[in-house]
């Protein structure tokens, strides 16, 4: 389905609720959409041992949140490198070299720009209403403070709040396996890889996420519960909040597709 205008969506939901799974499905269904996952970006930085990754690793292992300023700079540079945000000012090295998914931080110099203070966030940006500039943000913003900062850069026009009973999520987390380089997610009970322990596309080995043990997950859930209410209230006030319930990703996807089509589809207004 073709879109009638630019969709700028964020997904909000407890850790393990299936935001990544819904994102993957949305991208397949609506080819004009692209996505940024804050968790995947951070894990990529950890894997590549960038200064930002080294700094973030222990926080993530505990299930705590990365400082707002760090995550904002990371996301901002992604929004710029995808071309979703543009500036009239000449672009700096940092902006040019921060590339799209896969190469967040290739040279050490750029990484330093993320963790030391940078002028990125104080600039003014432009954004396009072209449907091809549509995106899903998975995992960002996560706090009302992050949302306020994003509002200053680019307005979000649909917030999808995904809710699933926590007992069901915990069960799932214990069976979750990931293909780290791509972020593809499997579950040994309901979405098993074709060959055990191997990624369907590349055949590479699957791994467990460092923060997917039950104790860390409980801390992540607690952080989510502390931060999500003010976040959701913020977007509710703006009139863009939509809540969907379901016990499984399969139950949620059709509802999400329908709502999205209704809001952004070609034949809608
Ligand atoms: P899931 O991926 O299962 O939906 P999740 O939402 O808890 O669960 P990620 O979004 O992958 O997991 O995030 C993993 C970790 O990365 C978080 O626990 C946190 O430490 C860090 N992180 C990700 N996004 C943010 C953010 N917007 N602000 C602060 N920390 C973040
Ligand atoms: Mg995720």
mmCIF file of C-alpha atoms and ligand atoms in Angstrom:
data_model
loop_
_atom_site.group_PDB
_atom_site.id
_atom_site.type_symbol
_atom_site.label_atom_id
_atom_site.label_comp_id
_atom_site.label_asym_id
_atom_site.label_seq_id
_atom_site.Cartn_x
_atom_site.Cartn_y
_atom_site.Cartn_z
ATOM 1 C CA UNK A 1 0.000 0.000 0.000
ATOM 2 C CA UNK A 2 1.243 3.477 -0.938
ATOM 3 C CA UNK A 3 1.208 6.219 1.680
ATOM 4 C CA UNK A 4 -0.502 9.567 1.256
ATOM 5 C CA UNK A 5 1.857 11.495 3.524
ATOM 6 C CA UNK A 6 4.948 11.016 5.658
ATOM 7 C CA UNK A 7 4.372 8.653 8.590
ATOM 8 C CA UNK A 8 6.555 9.317 11.619
ATOM 9 C CA UNK A 9 5.779 6.595 14.080
ATOM 10 C CA UNK A 10 7.144 5.533 17.393
ATOM 11 C CA UNK A 11 6.545 2.211 19.122
ATOM 12 C CA UNK A 12 6.177 2.139 22.893
ATOM 13 C CA UNK A 13 5.882 -1.023 24.942
ATOM 14 C CA UNK A 14 7.400 -3.083 27.730
ATOM 15 C CA UNK A 15 10.762 -4.740 27.045
ATOM 16 C CA UNK A 16 10.149 -7.856 24.982
ATOM 17 C CA UNK A 17 6.633 -6.870 23.927
ATOM 18 C CA UNK A 18 7.646 -7.360 20.303
ATOM 19 C CA UNK A 19 8.421 -3.874 19.040
ATOM 20 C CA UNK A 20 11.210 -5.228 16.852
ATOM 21 C CA UNK A 21 8.946 -7.931 15.429
ATOM 22 C CA UNK A 22 6.192 -5.431 14.586
ATOM 23 C CA UNK A 23 8.743 -3.119 12.990
ATOM 24 C CA UNK A 24 10.079 -5.901 10.744
ATOM 25 C CA UNK A 25 6.539 -6.763 9.646
ATOM 26 C CA UNK A 26 5.595 -3.137 9.003
ATOM 27 C CA UNK A 27 8.633 -2.638 6.781
ATOM 28 C CA UNK A 28 7.674 -5.663 4.705
ATOM 29 C CA UNK A 29 4.078 -4.568 4.418
ATOM 30 C CA UNK A 30 4.719 -0.876 3.737
ATOM 31 C CA UNK A 31 7.846 -0.538 1.584
ATOM 32 C CA UNK A 32 7.979 3.250 1.995
ATOM 33 C CA UNK A 33 8.773 2.809 5.694
ATOM 34 C CA UNK A 34 12.260 2.555 7.174
ATOM 35 C CA UNK A 35 13.204 2.130 10.801
ATOM 36 C CA UNK A 36 15.665 3.001 13.507
ATOM 37 C CA UNK A 37 15.964 0.884 16.652
ATOM 38 C CA UNK A 38 17.760 2.585 19.536
ATOM 39 C CA UNK A 39 18.490 -0.785 21.164
ATOM 40 C CA UNK A 40 19.968 -2.207 17.947
ATOM 41 C CA UNK A 41 22.084 0.915 17.441
ATOM 42 C CA UNK A 42 23.421 0.682 20.979
ATOM 43 C CA UNK A 43 24.120 -3.051 20.710
ATOM 44 C CA UNK A 44 25.955 -2.433 17.451
ATOM 45 C CA UNK A 45 28.145 0.125 19.200
ATOM 46 C CA UNK A 46 28.822 -2.383 21.975
ATOM 47 C CA UNK A 47 29.748 -5.070 19.446
ATOM 48 C CA UNK A 48 32.093 -2.780 17.556
ATOM 49 C CA UNK A 49 33.689 -1.586 20.797
ATOM 50 C CA UNK A 50 33.134 2.089 19.979
ATOM 51 C CA UNK A 51 33.694 4.563 22.835
ATOM 52 C CA UNK A 52 29.939 5.025 23.084
ATOM 53 C CA UNK A 53 29.424 1.256 23.127
ATOM 54 C CA UNK A 54 32.036 0.708 25.804
ATOM 55 C CA UNK A 55 30.437 3.422 27.897
ATOM 56 C CA UNK A 56 26.894 2.081 27.413
ATOM 57 C CA UNK A 57 27.599 -1.617 27.881
ATOM 58 C CA UNK A 58 27.391 -1.940 31.658
ATOM 59 C CA UNK A 59 24.296 0.287 31.846
ATOM 60 C CA UNK A 60 22.537 -1.902 29.304
ATOM 61 C CA UNK A 61 23.614 -5.117 31.034
ATOM 62 C CA UNK A 62 21.974 -3.863 34.210
ATOM 63 C CA UNK A 63 18.831 -2.977 32.278
ATOM 64 C CA UNK A 64 19.174 0.733 33.099
ATOM 65 C CA UNK A 65 18.614 3.585 30.664
ATOM 66 C CA UNK A 66 21.351 5.360 28.711
ATOM 67 C CA UNK A 67 21.526 9.138 29.415
ATOM 68 C CA UNK A 68 19.060 11.174 27.338
ATOM 69 C CA UNK A 69 21.784 13.343 25.807
ATOM 70 C CA UNK A 70 23.748 10.334 24.521
ATOM 71 C CA UNK A 71 20.774 8.599 23.008
ATOM 72 C CA UNK A 72 19.501 11.827 21.471
ATOM 73 C CA UNK A 73 22.774 12.455 19.654
ATOM 74 C CA UNK A 74 22.839 8.884 18.415
ATOM 75 C CA UNK A 75 19.291 9.080 17.022
ATOM 76 C CA UNK A 76 19.768 12.565 15.640
ATOM 77 C CA UNK A 77 22.760 11.543 13.602
ATOM 78 C CA UNK A 78 20.749 8.600 12.227
ATOM 79 C CA UNK A 79 17.828 10.865 11.293
ATOM 80 C CA UNK A 80 20.269 13.106 9.462
ATOM 81 C CA UNK A 81 22.111 10.316 7.694
ATOM 82 C CA UNK A 82 18.808 8.865 6.451
ATOM 83 C CA UNK A 83 17.976 12.315 5.073
ATOM 84 C CA UNK A 84 14.859 12.646 7.220
ATOM 85 C CA UNK A 85 16.271 15.750 8.815
ATOM 86 C CA UNK A 86 18.208 18.299 6.820
ATOM 87 C CA UNK A 87 19.940 21.493 7.717
ATOM 88 C CA UNK A 88 20.698 24.617 5.725
ATOM 89 C CA UNK A 89 24.081 24.920 7.421
ATOM 90 C CA UNK A 90 27.123 23.158 5.918
ATOM 91 C CA UNK A 91 27.356 19.604 7.222
ATOM 92 C CA UNK A 92 30.235 18.678 9.472
ATOM 93 C CA UNK A 93 32.351 15.541 9.272
ATOM 94 C CA UNK A 94 30.333 13.956 12.032
ATOM 95 C CA UNK A 95 27.105 14.305 10.123
ATOM 96 C CA UNK A 96 28.524 13.091 6.841
ATOM 97 C CA UNK A 97 30.197 10.031 8.197
ATOM 98 C CA UNK A 98 27.455 8.742 10.450
ATOM 99 C CA UNK A 99 25.854 6.347 8.015
ATOM 100 C CA UNK A 100 22.588 4.456 8.008
ATOM 101 C CA UNK A 101 21.895 1.129 9.678
ATOM 102 C CA UNK A 102 24.994 -0.969 9.954
ATOM 103 C CA UNK A 103 27.711 1.618 10.250
ATOM 104 C CA UNK A 104 26.876 3.844 13.155
ATOM 105 C CA UNK A 105 30.425 4.546 14.068
ATOM 106 C CA UNK A 106 33.231 3.387 11.857
ATOM 107 C CA UNK A 107 35.948 5.738 12.862
ATOM 108 C CA UNK A 108 36.970 6.531 16.364
ATOM 109 C CA UNK A 109 36.751 10.269 15.787
ATOM 110 C CA UNK A 110 33.061 10.136 15.073
ATOM 111 C CA UNK A 111 32.371 8.143 18.197
ATOM 112 C CA UNK A 112 34.001 10.782 20.281
ATOM 113 C CA UNK A 113 31.655 13.318 18.805
ATOM 114 C CA UNK A 114 28.734 11.322 20.178
ATOM 115 C CA UNK A 115 29.892 11.285 23.748
ATOM 116 C CA UNK A 116 31.499 14.667 24.058
ATOM 117 C CA UNK A 117 29.168 17.603 23.725
ATOM 118 C CA UNK A 118 28.349 18.394 20.131
ATOM 119 C CA UNK A 119 26.582 21.262 18.373
ATOM 120 C CA UNK A 120 24.257 18.776 16.637
ATOM 121 C CA UNK A 121 21.359 19.208 19.020
ATOM 122 C CA UNK A 122 21.415 22.996 19.048
ATOM 123 C CA UNK A 123 20.942 23.364 15.271
ATOM 124 C CA UNK A 124 17.647 23.912 13.495
ATOM 125 C CA UNK A 125 16.512 21.202 11.096
ATOM 126 C CA UNK A 126 13.994 20.817 8.292
ATOM 127 C CA UNK A 127 11.960 17.711 7.579
ATOM 128 C CA UNK A 128 10.052 16.492 4.560
ATOM 129 C CA UNK A 129 6.375 15.516 4.298
ATOM 130 C CA UNK A 130 7.193 13.211 1.362
ATOM 131 C CA UNK A 131 5.754 9.714 2.062
ATOM 132 C CA UNK A 132 9.190 8.291 1.262
ATOM 133 C CA UNK A 133 10.515 10.074 4.342
ATOM 134 C CA UNK A 134 8.374 7.796 6.540
ATOM 135 C CA UNK A 135 9.894 6.001 9.491
ATOM 136 C CA UNK A 136 9.361 3.955 12.625
ATOM 137 C CA UNK A 137 11.390 4.641 15.735
ATOM 138 C CA UNK A 138 11.638 1.532 17.906
ATOM 139 C CA UNK A 139 12.757 2.243 21.466
ATOM 140 C CA UNK A 140 13.116 6.009 21.213
ATOM 141 C CA UNK A 141 11.868 8.264 22.747
ATOM 142 C CA UNK A 142 11.506 6.352 25.985
ATOM 143 C CA UNK A 143 11.127 9.204 28.450
ATOM 144 C CA UNK A 144 9.065 12.396 28.370
ATOM 145 C CA UNK A 145 12.322 14.369 28.304
ATOM 146 C CA UNK A 146 13.445 12.514 25.163
ATOM 147 C CA UNK A 147 10.012 13.141 23.612
ATOM 148 C CA UNK A 148 10.234 16.869 24.286
ATOM 149 C CA UNK A 149 13.642 17.019 22.645
ATOM 150 C CA UNK A 150 12.399 15.084 19.629
ATOM 151 C CA UNK A 151 9.416 17.468 19.323
ATOM 152 C CA UNK A 152 11.870 20.285 18.769
ATOM 153 C CA UNK A 153 13.403 18.420 15.842
ATOM 154 C CA UNK A 154 10.546 16.626 14.096
ATOM 155 C CA UNK A 155 6.911 15.953 15.052
ATOM 156 C CA UNK A 156 5.753 12.362 15.546
ATOM 157 C CA UNK A 157 2.312 11.726 14.046
ATOM 158 C CA UNK A 158 1.463 8.262 15.408
ATOM 159 C CA UNK A 159 2.435 6.690 18.723
ATOM 160 C CA UNK A 160 1.699 2.974 18.939
ATOM 161 C CA UNK A 161 1.415 1.762 22.511
ATOM 162 C CA UNK A 162 1.702 -2.049 22.486
ATOM 163 C CA UNK A 163 0.366 -3.836 25.559
ATOM 164 C CA UNK A 164 0.690 -7.514 26.471
ATOM 165 C CA UNK A 165 0.403 -9.126 29.941
ATOM 166 C CA UNK A 166 3.826 -9.229 31.582
ATOM 167 C CA UNK A 167 3.639 -12.943 32.443
ATOM 168 C CA UNK A 168 3.405 -13.711 28.739
ATOM 169 C CA UNK A 169 6.318 -11.442 27.890
ATOM 170 C CA UNK A 170 8.590 -12.965 30.536
ATOM 171 C CA UNK A 171 7.915 -16.382 29.129
ATOM 172 C CA UNK A 172 8.893 -15.169 25.674
ATOM 173 C CA UNK A 173 12.078 -13.416 26.775
ATOM 174 C CA UNK A 174 13.428 -16.713 28.095
ATOM 175 C CA UNK A 175 13.114 -18.242 24.607
ATOM 176 C CA UNK A 176 14.354 -15.263 22.608
ATOM 177 C CA UNK A 177 17.358 -15.640 20.296
ATOM 178 C CA UNK A 178 18.750 -12.933 18.045
ATOM 179 C CA UNK A 179 20.920 -12.590 14.977
ATOM 180 C CA UNK A 180 23.077 -9.791 16.350
ATOM 181 C CA UNK A 181 24.360 -8.252 13.073
ATOM 182 C CA UNK A 182 20.871 -7.736 11.619
ATOM 183 C CA UNK A 183 18.737 -7.507 14.773
ATOM 184 C CA UNK A 184 16.483 -10.331 13.494
ATOM 185 C CA UNK A 185 14.614 -11.924 16.379
ATOM 186 C CA UNK A 186 13.539 -15.566 16.820
ATOM 187 C CA UNK A 187 11.663 -17.430 19.504
ATOM 188 C CA UNK A 188 12.138 -21.133 20.032
ATOM 189 C CA UNK A 189 8.453 -21.664 20.849
ATOM 190 C CA UNK A 190 6.557 -19.707 18.214
ATOM 191 C CA UNK A 191 9.000 -18.278 15.683
ATOM 192 C CA UNK A 192 11.826 -20.807 15.551
ATOM 193 C CA UNK A 193 14.621 -20.449 13.002
ATOM 194 C CA UNK A 194 14.514 -22.981 10.144
ATOM 195 C CA UNK A 195 17.675 -24.563 11.499
ATOM 196 C CA UNK A 196 18.224 -24.574 15.242
ATOM 197 C CA UNK A 197 20.595 -21.856 16.431
ATOM 198 C CA UNK A 198 21.118 -20.383 12.937
ATOM 199 C CA UNK A 199 19.856 -17.221 11.244
ATOM 200 C CA UNK A 200 17.428 -18.016 8.381
ATOM 201 C CA UNK A 201 18.987 -15.543 5.951
ATOM 202 C CA UNK A 202 22.732 -15.757 6.578
ATOM 203 C CA UNK A 203 23.059 -19.096 8.406
ATOM 204 C CA UNK A 204 25.171 -17.339 11.031
ATOM 205 C CA UNK A 205 24.878 -18.372 14.689
ATOM 206 C CA UNK A 206 22.131 -16.898 16.875
ATOM 207 C CA UNK A 207 22.952 -15.530 20.319
ATOM 208 C CA UNK A 208 21.115 -14.508 23.486
ATOM 209 C CA UNK A 209 20.935 -10.834 24.402
ATOM 210 C CA UNK A 210 23.082 -9.961 27.422
ATOM 211 C CA UNK A 211 20.095 -8.295 29.117
ATOM 212 C CA UNK A 212 17.558 -11.073 28.501
ATOM 213 C CA UNK A 213 17.923 -12.909 31.816
ATOM 214 C CA UNK A 214 14.831 -12.721 34.070
ATOM 215 C CA UNK A 215 16.405 -10.485 36.745
ATOM 216 C CA UNK A 216 17.658 -7.902 34.276
ATOM 217 C CA UNK A 217 14.368 -8.038 32.451
ATOM 218 C CA UNK A 218 12.541 -7.200 35.695
ATOM 219 C CA UNK A 219 14.746 -4.137 36.079
ATOM 220 C CA UNK A 220 14.065 -3.146 32.469
ATOM 221 C CA UNK A 221 10.348 -3.575 33.112
ATOM 222 C CA UNK A 222 10.568 -1.406 36.211
ATOM 223 C CA UNK A 223 12.352 1.322 34.243
ATOM 224 C CA UNK A 224 9.682 1.060 31.570
ATOM 225 C CA UNK A 225 6.908 1.392 34.135
ATOM 226 C CA UNK A 226 8.546 4.470 35.643
ATOM 227 C CA UNK A 227 9.026 6.276 32.354
ATOM 228 C CA UNK A 228 6.212 5.179 30.066
ATOM 229 C CA UNK A 229 3.247 6.867 31.765
ATOM 230 C CA UNK A 230 4.571 10.439 31.387
ATOM 231 C CA UNK A 231 5.718 9.559 27.854
ATOM 232 C CA UNK A 232 2.294 8.267 26.819
ATOM 233 C CA UNK A 233 0.524 11.192 28.498
ATOM 234 C CA UNK A 234 2.718 13.573 26.546
ATOM 235 C CA UNK A 235 1.615 12.076 23.230
ATOM 236 C CA UNK A 236 -1.986 11.646 24.342
ATOM 237 C CA UNK A 237 -2.152 15.390 24.879
ATOM 238 C CA UNK A 238 -0.964 15.842 21.298
ATOM 239 C CA UNK A 239 -3.737 13.541 20.082
ATOM 240 C CA UNK A 240 -1.446 10.998 18.398
ATOM 241 C CA UNK A 241 -1.620 8.107 20.879
ATOM 242 C CA UNK A 242 -3.090 4.777 19.791
ATOM 243 C CA UNK A 243 -3.101 1.730 22.064
ATOM 244 C CA UNK A 244 -3.217 -1.864 20.859
ATOM 245 C CA UNK A 245 -3.584 -4.969 22.974
ATOM 246 C CA UNK A 246 -2.747 -8.574 22.283
ATOM 247 C CA UNK A 247 -1.174 -11.681 23.748
ATOM 248 C CA UNK A 248 1.002 -12.325 20.728
ATOM 249 C CA UNK A 249 2.633 -10.464 17.880
ATOM 250 C CA UNK A 250 0.327 -12.309 15.460
ATOM 251 C CA UNK A 251 -2.674 -10.884 17.241
ATOM 252 C CA UNK A 252 -1.260 -7.361 17.209
ATOM 253 C CA UNK A 253 0.057 -7.088 13.609
ATOM 254 C CA UNK A 254 -3.292 -7.093 11.771
ATOM 255 C CA UNK A 255 -4.661 -4.416 14.096
ATOM 256 C CA UNK A 256 -1.547 -2.322 13.583
ATOM 257 C CA UNK A 257 -1.657 -2.731 9.792
ATOM 258 C CA UNK A 258 -5.321 -1.658 9.769
ATOM 259 C CA UNK A 259 -4.768 1.404 11.946
ATOM 260 C CA UNK A 260 -1.719 2.431 9.983
ATOM 261 C CA UNK A 261 -3.514 2.002 6.644
ATOM 262 C CA UNK A 262 -6.460 4.006 7.915
ATOM 263 C CA UNK A 263 -4.213 6.843 9.056
ATOM 264 C CA UNK A 264 -1.644 7.025 6.256
ATOM 265 C CA UNK A 265 -2.995 5.005 3.311
ATOM 266 C CA UNK A 266 -3.321 6.599 -0.151
ATOM 267 C CA UNK A 267 -7.102 6.639 -0.132
ATOM 268 C CA UNK A 268 -7.411 8.133 3.316
ATOM 269 C CA UNK A 269 -7.118 11.690 4.438
HETATM 270 P P1 LIG B 1 12.795 -5.161 23.340
HETATM 271 O O1 LIG B 1 13.876 -4.937 22.370
HETATM 272 O O2 LIG B 1 12.648 -6.559 23.728
HETATM 273 O O3 LIG B 1 11.490 -4.549 22.936
HETATM 274 P P2 LIG B 1 13.730 -3.197 25.142
HETATM 275 O O4 LIG B 1 12.810 -2.200 24.582
HETATM 276 O O5 LIG B 1 13.939 -3.173 26.615
HETATM 277 O O6 LIG B 1 13.220 -4.575 24.740
HETATM 278 P P3 LIG B 1 15.878 -2.223 23.553
HETATM 279 O O7 LIG B 1 14.972 -1.186 23.021
HETATM 280 O O8 LIG B 1 16.561 -3.095 22.609
HETATM 281 O O9 LIG B 1 15.155 -3.176 24.544
HETATM 282 O O10 LIG B 1 16.936 -1.489 24.510
HETATM 283 C C1 LIG B 1 17.934 -2.206 25.190
HETATM 284 C C2 LIG B 1 18.644 -1.286 26.157
HETATM 285 O O11 LIG B 1 19.214 -0.170 25.446
HETATM 286 C C3 LIG B 1 17.744 -0.631 27.211
HETATM 287 O O12 LIG B 1 17.545 -1.472 28.325
HETATM 288 C C4 LIG B 1 18.550 0.637 27.542
HETATM 289 O O13 LIG B 1 19.647 0.336 28.389
HETATM 290 C C5 LIG B 1 19.108 1.035 26.199
HETATM 291 N N1 LIG B 1 18.222 1.973 25.481
HETATM 292 C C6 LIG B 1 17.580 1.738 24.299
HETATM 293 N N2 LIG B 1 16.853 2.812 23.920
HETATM 294 C C7 LIG B 1 17.017 3.754 24.880
HETATM 295 C C8 LIG B 1 16.507 5.076 25.075
HETATM 296 N N3 LIG B 1 15.671 5.639 24.196
HETATM 297 N N4 LIG B 1 16.900 5.736 26.184
HETATM 298 C C9 LIG B 1 17.729 5.190 27.072
HETATM 299 N N5 LIG B 1 18.239 3.957 26.966
HETATM 300 C C10 LIG B 1 17.905 3.221 25.871
HETATM 301 MG MG1 LIG B 2 13.895 -3.878 20.768
#
